[in-house]
CSV table of C-alpha atoms in Angstrom, one decimal:
chain,number,residue,atom,x,y,z
A,22,UNK,CA,9.2,-23.0,-13.1
A,23,UNK,CA,12.3,-25.1,-12.5
A,24,UNK,CA,13.4,-27.2,-15.5
A,25,UNK,CA,11.8,-30.6,-15.7
A,26,UNK,CA,8.6,-29.4,-13.9
A,27,UNK,CA,5.4,-31.2,-14.9
A,28,UNK,CA,2.0,-29.6,-14.3
A,29,UNK,CA,-0.6,-31.8,-12.6
A,30,UNK,CA,-3.5,-29.3,-12.3
A,31,UNK,CA,-4.4,-25.7,-12.5
A,32,UNK,CA,-7.6,-24.2,-11.0
A,33,UNK,CA,-9.0,-20.8,-10.3
A,34,UNK,CA,-8.3,-19.8,-6.7
A,35,UNK,CA,-8.8,-16.7,-4.6
A,36,UNK,CA,-10.5,-13.4,-5.1
A,37,UNK,CA,-8.7,-10.5,-6.8
A,38,UNK,CA,-10.2,-7.2,-8.1
A,39,UNK,CA,-7.5,-6.5,-10.7
A,40,UNK,CA,-6.1,-9.9,-11.7
A,41,UNK,CA,-7.1,-13.5,-12.4
A,42,UNK,CA,-5.5,-15.9,-9.9
A,43,UNK,CA,-5.0,-19.7,-9.8
A,44,UNK,CA,-3.4,-22.5,-7.8
A,45,UNK,CA,-1.1,-24.8,-9.8
A,46,UNK,CA,0.0,-28.2,-8.6
A,47,UNK,CA,3.2,-29.5,-10.2
A,48,UNK,CA,5.8,-32.2,-9.8
A,49,UNK,CA,9.4,-30.9,-9.9
A,50,UNK,CA,12.2,-32.6,-11.8
A,51,UNK,CA,13.3,-34.5,-8.6
A,52,UNK,CA,9.8,-35.9,-8.1
A,53,UNK,CA,8.8,-33.4,-5.4
A,54,UNK,CA,5.2,-32.3,-5.4
A,55,UNK,CA,4.8,-28.5,-5.1
A,56,UNK,CA,2.0,-25.9,-5.4
A,57,UNK,CA,2.4,-22.5,-6.9
A,58,UNK,CA,0.2,-19.3,-6.9
A,59,UNK,CA,-0.3,-17.7,-10.3
A,60,UNK,CA,-1.5,-14.2,-10.9
A,61,UNK,CA,-2.3,-12.8,-14.4
A,62,UNK,CA,-2.9,-9.2,-15.2
A,63,UNK,CA,-3.9,-7.2,-18.3
A,64,UNK,CA,-4.6,-3.6,-19.1
A,65,UNK,CA,-3.8,-0.6,-16.9
A,66,UNK,CA,-0.9,-1.1,-14.6
A,67,UNK,CA,-0.4,-4.8,-15.5
A,68,UNK,CA,3.4,-4.8,-15.8
A,69,UNK,CA,4.2,-2.7,-12.7
A,70,UNK,CA,1.7,-4.8,-10.8
A,71,UNK,CA,3.4,-8.2,-11.5
A,72,UNK,CA,7.0,-7.1,-12.1
A,73,UNK,CA,6.7,-4.7,-9.1
A,74,UNK,CA,5.3,-7.5,-6.9
A,75,UNK,CA,8.1,-9.9,-7.9
A,76,UNK,CA,10.8,-7.4,-6.9
A,77,UNK,CA,8.9,-6.2,-3.9
A,78,UNK,CA,8.3,-9.7,-2.5
A,79,UNK,CA,12.0,-10.6,-3.2
A,80,UNK,CA,13.1,-7.5,-1.3
A,81,UNK,CA,10.9,-8.2,1.7
A,82,UNK,CA,11.9,-11.8,1.8
A,83,UNK,CA,15.6,-10.8,1.9
A,84,UNK,CA,15.0,-8.7,5.0
A,85,UNK,CA,12.3,-10.8,6.9
A,86,UNK,CA,12.4,-14.4,5.5
A,87,UNK,CA,9.0,-16.1,5.4
A,88,UNK,CA,7.0,-12.9,5.8
A,89,UNK,CA,5.9,-13.1,2.2
A,90,UNK,CA,5.6,-16.2,-0.2
A,91,UNK,CA,8.9,-16.9,-2.0
A,92,UNK,CA,8.8,-15.7,-5.6
A,93,UNK,CA,9.4,-18.0,-8.5
A,94,UNK,CA,9.2,-15.6,-11.5
A,95,UNK,CA,7.3,-13.1,-13.6
A,96,UNK,CA,6.9,-12.7,-17.3
A,97,UNK,CA,4.6,-12.0,-20.2
A,98,UNK,CA,2.8,-13.7,-23.0
A,99,UNK,CA,0.5,-12.9,-25.9
A,100,UNK,CA,-2.3,-15.2,-27.0
A,101,UNK,CA,-3.0,-13.2,-30.2
A,102,UNK,CA,-5.8,-11.2,-28.6
A,103,UNK,CA,-4.5,-10.1,-25.2
A,104,UNK,CA,-1.1,-9.2,-23.8
A,105,UNK,CA,-0.8,-10.7,-20.3
A,106,UNK,CA,1.7,-10.3,-17.5
A,107,UNK,CA,2.0,-13.0,-14.9
A,108,UNK,CA,3.5,-13.4,-11.4
A,109,UNK,CA,4.4,-16.8,-10.0
A,110,UNK,CA,5.2,-17.6,-6.3
A,111,UNK,CA,4.9,-20.3,-3.7
A,112,UNK,CA,1.3,-21.2,-2.7
A,113,UNK,CA,0.2,-20.9,1.0
A,114,UNK,CA,-3.0,-22.3,2.3
A,115,UNK,CA,-4.1,-19.4,4.5
A,116,UNK,CA,-6.8,-18.5,7.0
A,117,UNK,CA,-8.0,-14.9,6.6
A,118,UNK,CA,-10.5,-14.8,9.5
A,119,UNK,CA,-8.2,-14.0,12.4
A,120,UNK,CA,-6.3,-10.8,13.2
A,121,UNK,CA,-2.5,-11.2,13.6
A,122,UNK,CA,-1.1,-11.1,17.1
A,123,UNK,CA,-0.2,-7.4,17.6
A,124,UNK,CA,3.1,-8.0,19.5
A,125,UNK,CA,4.7,-10.5,17.1
A,126,UNK,CA,3.3,-9.0,13.9
A,127,UNK,CA,4.4,-5.5,14.7
A,128,UNK,CA,7.8,-6.7,15.6
A,129,UNK,CA,8.1,-8.1,12.1
A,130,UNK,CA,6.9,-4.9,10.5
A,131,UNK,CA,9.4,-2.9,12.6
A,132,UNK,CA,12.1,-5.3,11.5
A,133,UNK,CA,11.2,-4.8,7.9
A,134,UNK,CA,11.3,-1.0,8.3
A,135,UNK,CA,14.4,-0.9,10.3
A,136,UNK,CA,16.5,-3.3,8.2
A,137,UNK,CA,15.1,-2.8,4.8
A,138,UNK,CA,17.8,-0.3,3.6
A,139,UNK,CA,17.6,1.8,0.5
A,140,UNK,CA,20.5,0.7,-1.9
A,141,UNK,CA,21.5,4.3,-2.5
A,142,UNK,CA,20.1,6.1,0.6
A,143,UNK,CA,17.3,7.7,-1.4
A,144,UNK,CA,13.5,7.4,-1.5
A,145,UNK,CA,12.1,5.3,-4.4
A,146,UNK,CA,12.4,1.8,-5.8
A,147,UNK,CA,14.3,-0.1,-8.5
A,148,UNK,CA,11.3,-0.7,-10.7
A,149,UNK,CA,7.8,0.8,-10.9
A,150,UNK,CA,5.3,-0.8,-8.5
A,151,UNK,CA,1.6,-0.6,-8.0
A,152,UNK,CA,-1.0,-0.1,-5.3
A,153,UNK,CA,-4.0,-2.1,-6.6
A,154,UNK,CA,-3.7,-1.6,-10.3
A,155,UNK,CA,-2.5,2.0,-10.0
A,156,UNK,CA,1.2,2.5,-10.9
A,157,UNK,CA,3.4,4.4,-8.5
A,158,UNK,CA,6.0,6.9,-9.6
A,159,UNK,CA,9.0,5.7,-7.5
A,160,UNK,CA,11.9,7.5,-9.2
A,161,UNK,CA,14.8,8.1,-6.8
A,162,UNK,CA,14.7,11.3,-4.7
A,163,UNK,CA,16.7,12.6,-1.8
A,164,UNK,CA,13.7,14.6,-0.6
A,165,UNK,CA,10.8,12.6,1.0
A,166,UNK,CA,8.4,15.5,0.3
A,167,UNK,CA,9.2,15.2,-3.4
A,168,UNK,CA,9.0,11.5,-3.4
A,169,UNK,CA,5.6,11.5,-1.8
A,170,UNK,CA,4.4,14.3,-4.0
A,171,UNK,CA,5.1,12.1,-7.1
A,172,UNK,CA,2.9,9.3,-5.6
A,173,UNK,CA,0.1,11.6,-4.6
A,174,UNK,CA,0.0,13.3,-8.0
A,175,UNK,CA,-0.3,9.8,-9.5
A,176,UNK,CA,-3.5,9.0,-7.6
A,177,UNK,CA,-4.9,12.5,-8.1
A,178,UNK,CA,-4.6,12.0,-11.9
A,179,UNK,CA,-6.1,8.5,-11.7
A,180,UNK,CA,-9.0,9.8,-9.6
A,181,UNK,CA,-9.8,12.6,-12.0
A,182,UNK,CA,-9.6,10.2,-14.9
A,183,UNK,CA,-12.1,7.9,-13.2
A,184,UNK,CA,-14.5,10.5,-11.6
A,185,UNK,CA,-14.1,13.6,-13.7
A,186,UNK,CA,-12.9,17.1,-12.8
A,187,UNK,CA,-14.1,18.9,-9.7
A,188,UNK,CA,-12.9,22.5,-9.4
A,189,UNK,CA,-13.0,22.8,-5.6
A,190,UNK,CA,-11.3,19.5,-5.2
A,191,UNK,CA,-8.6,20.4,-7.8
A,192,UNK,CA,-7.9,23.6,-5.9
A,193,UNK,CA,-7.5,21.7,-2.6
A,194,UNK,CA,-5.2,19.1,-4.3
A,195,UNK,CA,-2.9,21.9,-5.6
A,196,UNK,CA,-2.8,23.7,-2.2
A,197,UNK,CA,-1.9,20.4,-0.6
A,198,UNK,CA,1.0,19.9,-3.0
A,199,UNK,CA,2.2,23.5,-3.0
A,200,UNK,CA,1.7,24.3,0.7
A,201,UNK,CA,1.0,21.4,3.0
A,202,UNK,CA,3.5,18.8,1.8
A,203,UNK,CA,6.5,21.1,1.8
A,204,UNK,CA,5.7,22.2,5.3
A,205,UNK,CA,4.4,18.9,6.9
A,206,UNK,CA,6.8,16.5,5.3
A,207,UNK,CA,9.6,19.0,4.7
A,208,UNK,CA,9.8,19.3,8.5
A,209,UNK,CA,11.1,15.7,8.6
A,210,UNK,CA,14.3,16.8,6.8
A,211,UNK,CA,14.9,20.3,8.1
A,212,UNK,CA,16.4,22.1,11.2
A,213,UNK,CA,18.8,19.2,11.7
A,214,UNK,CA,16.2,16.5,11.5
A,215,UNK,CA,16.7,13.5,9.2
A,216,UNK,CA,14.7,10.3,8.3
A,217,UNK,CA,16.1,7.1,6.8
A,218,UNK,CA,14.3,5.6,3.8
A,219,UNK,CA,12.6,2.3,4.9
A,220,UNK,CA,11.3,-0.6,2.9
A,221,UNK,CA,7.5,-0.6,3.2
A,222,UNK,CA,5.1,-3.2,1.9
A,223,UNK,CA,3.1,-0.4,0.3
A,224,UNK,CA,-0.4,-1.8,0.6
A,225,UNK,CA,-0.6,-3.2,4.1
A,226,UNK,CA,-4.2,-3.8,5.1
A,227,UNK,CA,-6.4,-6.6,6.4
A,228,UNK,CA,-7.2,-8.2,3.0
A,229,UNK,CA,-3.5,-8.6,2.2
A,230,UNK,CA,-2.7,-10.7,5.2
A,231,UNK,CA,-3.3,-14.3,6.1
A,232,UNK,CA,-2.2,-17.0,8.5
A,233,UNK,CA,-0.5,-20.1,7.0
A,234,UNK,CA,-2.7,-23.0,8.2
A,235,UNK,CA,0.3,-25.3,8.3
A,236,UNK,CA,2.8,-23.2,10.2
A,237,UNK,CA,0.6,-20.7,11.9
A,238,UNK,CA,2.9,-17.9,10.7
A,239,UNK,CA,1.5,-14.6,9.4
A,240,UNK,CA,2.0,-14.1,5.6
A,241,UNK,CA,1.8,-10.9,3.7
A,242,UNK,CA,1.0,-10.7,0.0
A,243,UNK,CA,0.3,-8.2,-2.9
A,244,UNK,CA,3.2,-5.9,-1.9
A,245,UNK,CA,4.0,-2.8,-4.0
A,246,UNK,CA,7.1,-1.6,-2.2
A,247,UNK,CA,9.0,1.6,-2.1
A,248,UNK,CA,11.7,3.0,0.2
A,249,UNK,CA,9.7,5.6,2.0
A,250,UNK,CA,9.1,7.3,5.3
A,251,UNK,CA,8.1,4.3,7.5
A,252,UNK,CA,5.0,6.1,8.7
A,253,UNK,CA,3.5,6.0,5.2
A,254,UNK,CA,2.9,2.3,5.8
A,255,UNK,CA,0.1,3.1,8.2
A,256,UNK,CA,-2.0,5.6,6.2
A,257,UNK,CA,-4.4,2.8,5.1
A,258,UNK,CA,-5.0,1.9,8.7
A,259,UNK,CA,-6.8,5.2,9.1
A,260,UNK,CA,-9.2,4.5,6.3
A,261,UNK,CA,-12.9,3.6,6.7
A,262,UNK,CA,-12.4,0.0,5.6
A,263,UNK,CA,-9.9,-0.8,8.4
A,264,UNK,CA,-11.4,-3.2,10.8
A,265,UNK,CA,-8.7,-4.3,13.2
A,266,UNK,CA,-5.6,-2.3,12.2
A,267,UNK,CA,-7.4,0.8,13.3
A,268,UNK,CA,-7.0,-0.5,16.9
A,269,UNK,CA,-4.4,1.6,18.7
A,270,UNK,CA,-2.8,-1.6,20.2
A,271,UNK,CA,-1.0,-2.3,16.9
A,272,UNK,CA,0.6,1.1,16.7
A,273,UNK,CA,1.5,1.0,20.4
A,274,UNK,CA,3.5,-2.2,19.8
A,275,UNK,CA,5.1,-0.8,16.7
A,276,UNK,CA,6.2,2.3,18.5
A,277,UNK,CA,8.0,0.2,21.1
A,278,UNK,CA,10.5,-0.6,18.4
A,279,UNK,CA,10.4,2.6,16.2
A,280,UNK,CA,9.3,5.9,17.8
A,281,UNK,CA,7.4,8.5,15.8
A,282,UNK,CA,9.5,10.8,13.7
A,283,UNK,CA,10.1,14.4,14.8
A,284,UNK,CA,8.1,16.6,15.1
A,285,UNK,CA,6.3,14.0,17.2
A,286,UNK,CA,3.2,16.2,17.7
A,287,UNK,CA,2.6,16.2,13.9
A,288,UNK,CA,2.4,12.4,13.7
A,289,UNK,CA,-1.4,12.3,13.4
A,290,UNK,CA,-1.4,15.0,10.7
A,291,UNK,CA,1.2,13.0,8.7
A,292,UNK,CA,-1.0,9.9,9.1
A,293,UNK,CA,-4.0,11.9,7.8
A,294,UNK,CA,-1.9,13.0,4.8
A,295,UNK,CA,-0.7,9.5,4.1
A,296,UNK,CA,-4.3,8.2,4.2
A,297,UNK,CA,-5.2,10.5,1.3
A,298,UNK,CA,-3.2,8.3,-1.0
A,299,UNK,CA,-5.1,5.0,-0.4
A,300,UNK,CA,-8.4,7.0,-0.3
A,301,UNK,CA,-7.8,8.4,-3.8
A,302,UNK,CA,-6.4,5.1,-5.0
A,303,UNK,CA,-9.7,3.5,-3.9
A,304,UNK,CA,-11.7,6.3,-5.5
A,305,UNK,CA,-10.0,5.8,-8.8
A,306,UNK,CA,-10.6,2.1,-8.7
A,307,UNK,CA,-14.2,2.3,-7.5
A,308,UNK,CA,-15.7,5.4,-9.1
A,309,UNK,CA,-18.5,7.0,-7.1
A,310,UNK,CA,-17.3,5.7,-3.7
A,311,UNK,CA,-17.2,7.9,-0.6
A,312,UNK,CA,-13.4,7.8,-0.6
A,313,UNK,CA,-13.0,11.0,-2.7
A,314,UNK,CA,-15.2,13.1,-0.4
A,315,UNK,CA,-13.4,11.8,2.7
A,316,UNK,CA,-10.0,12.6,1.1
A,317,UNK,CA,-11.2,16.0,0.1
A,318,UNK,CA,-12.3,16.9,3.6
A,319,UNK,CA,-9.0,15.7,5.0
A,320,UNK,CA,-7.2,17.9,2.5
A,321,UNK,CA,-9.2,20.9,3.7
A,322,UNK,CA,-8.3,20.1,7.3
A,323,UNK,CA,-4.6,20.0,6.5
A,324,UNK,CA,-4.7,23.1,4.3
A,325,UNK,CA,-6.5,25.1,7.0
A,326,UNK,CA,-3.8,24.1,9.5
A,327,UNK,CA,-0.6,24.3,7.4
A,328,UNK,CA,-1.4,26.4,4.3
A,329,UNK,CA,-4.6,28.4,4.7
A,330,UNK,CA,-6.3,29.9,1.7
A,331,UNK,CA,-9.4,31.9,1.4
A,332,UNK,CA,-10.1,30.3,-2.0
A,333,UNK,CA,-10.9,26.9,-0.4
A,334,UNK,CA,-14.0,25.5,1.1
A,335,UNK,CA,-14.1,24.9,4.9
A,336,UNK,CA,-13.2,21.6,6.6
A,337,UNK,CA,-16.3,19.9,8.0
A,338,UNK,CA,-15.7,18.0,11.3
A,339,UNK,CA,-19.0,16.2,10.8
A,340,UNK,CA,-17.5,14.4,7.7
A,341,UNK,CA,-14.3,13.5,9.5
A,342,UNK,CA,-14.3,9.8,9.9
A,343,UNK,CA,-11.5,10.0,12.5
A,344,UNK,CA,-14.0,11.8,14.7
A,345,UNK,CA,-17.2,10.1,13.7
A,346,UNK,CA,-15.7,6.6,13.7
A,347,UNK,CA,-17.6,5.6,10.5
A,348,UNK,CA,-16.8,2.2,9.1
A,349,UNK,CA,-17.4,1.5,5.4
A,350,UNK,CA,-16.9,-2.2,4.4
A,351,UNK,CA,-14.6,-2.7,1.5
A,352,UNK,CA,-16.3,-4.7,-1.3
A,353,UNK,CA,-14.1,-6.8,-3.6
A,354,UNK,CA,-15.4,-8.4,-6.7
A,355,UNK,CA,-13.5,-11.0,-8.6
A,356,UNK,CA,-12.2,-9.8,-12.0
A,357,UNK,CA,-14.3,-11.4,-14.7
């Protein structure tokens, strides 16, 4: 906090599955009263979660001012028993009940993707970031297929650690990495086609968005950024827990600003591939959930289409939520 700041109060505030959160009221050195939001994390992924959020929010704010709360700092401390990492930013009193206006919201997201330029023209990020508590591998790569493969291998590993090995699933994961990704994502950067790395929020879904009660402006939080193919941003919107972003009206407004990448007719398959990352991230964080089975069936679909193998089980359309329209509410419990 700024030098001379005096703390007036600190109280538990908000719900977070992976961190403890609080609202801090303070008086600054010039007498101004100000509120901050504090997030504390321990254990797996704690440092990339808070350090990554600090740098992610700073990067977003530099491109679209006001879209995320302004950051104040991050750091670490040890109380003798637990090593804790913390993030501090401006506090916003937010309403989480209303969906953002599709036209204005998607223009902001398109602005972020169009103007959030990679500092070196490559895919990756300056520091490790996290999706939930799961650290991303965001080393710099010229190839988007390689960059996405790193991130997918991360969540496959976390998922296996949480849920145990599964031979058929492991085979599908390997075929996805060896066959599908080089073909489906490699096509974005072959035969004269190119894509530009775009700054994405990295965990953009309904529970990470609110409306500031004072200004009426949409505010995003919990970013875990990377410079990526812009379409990766929307993989989560295909997932079973999406409850308004799965409406096509949002994507239609976005595509008025940024058209689908070539090959255009493979947009939906890329979206299916990108949704596997949040599904496995969810499966790793919530062992026993349906997400692993859904991701596995999506892998089989993509493998049958882009890298067929007689060694794999068959895709089952009756388990395809993009066909059945199944909705599974996302349950979030406050970290004890």
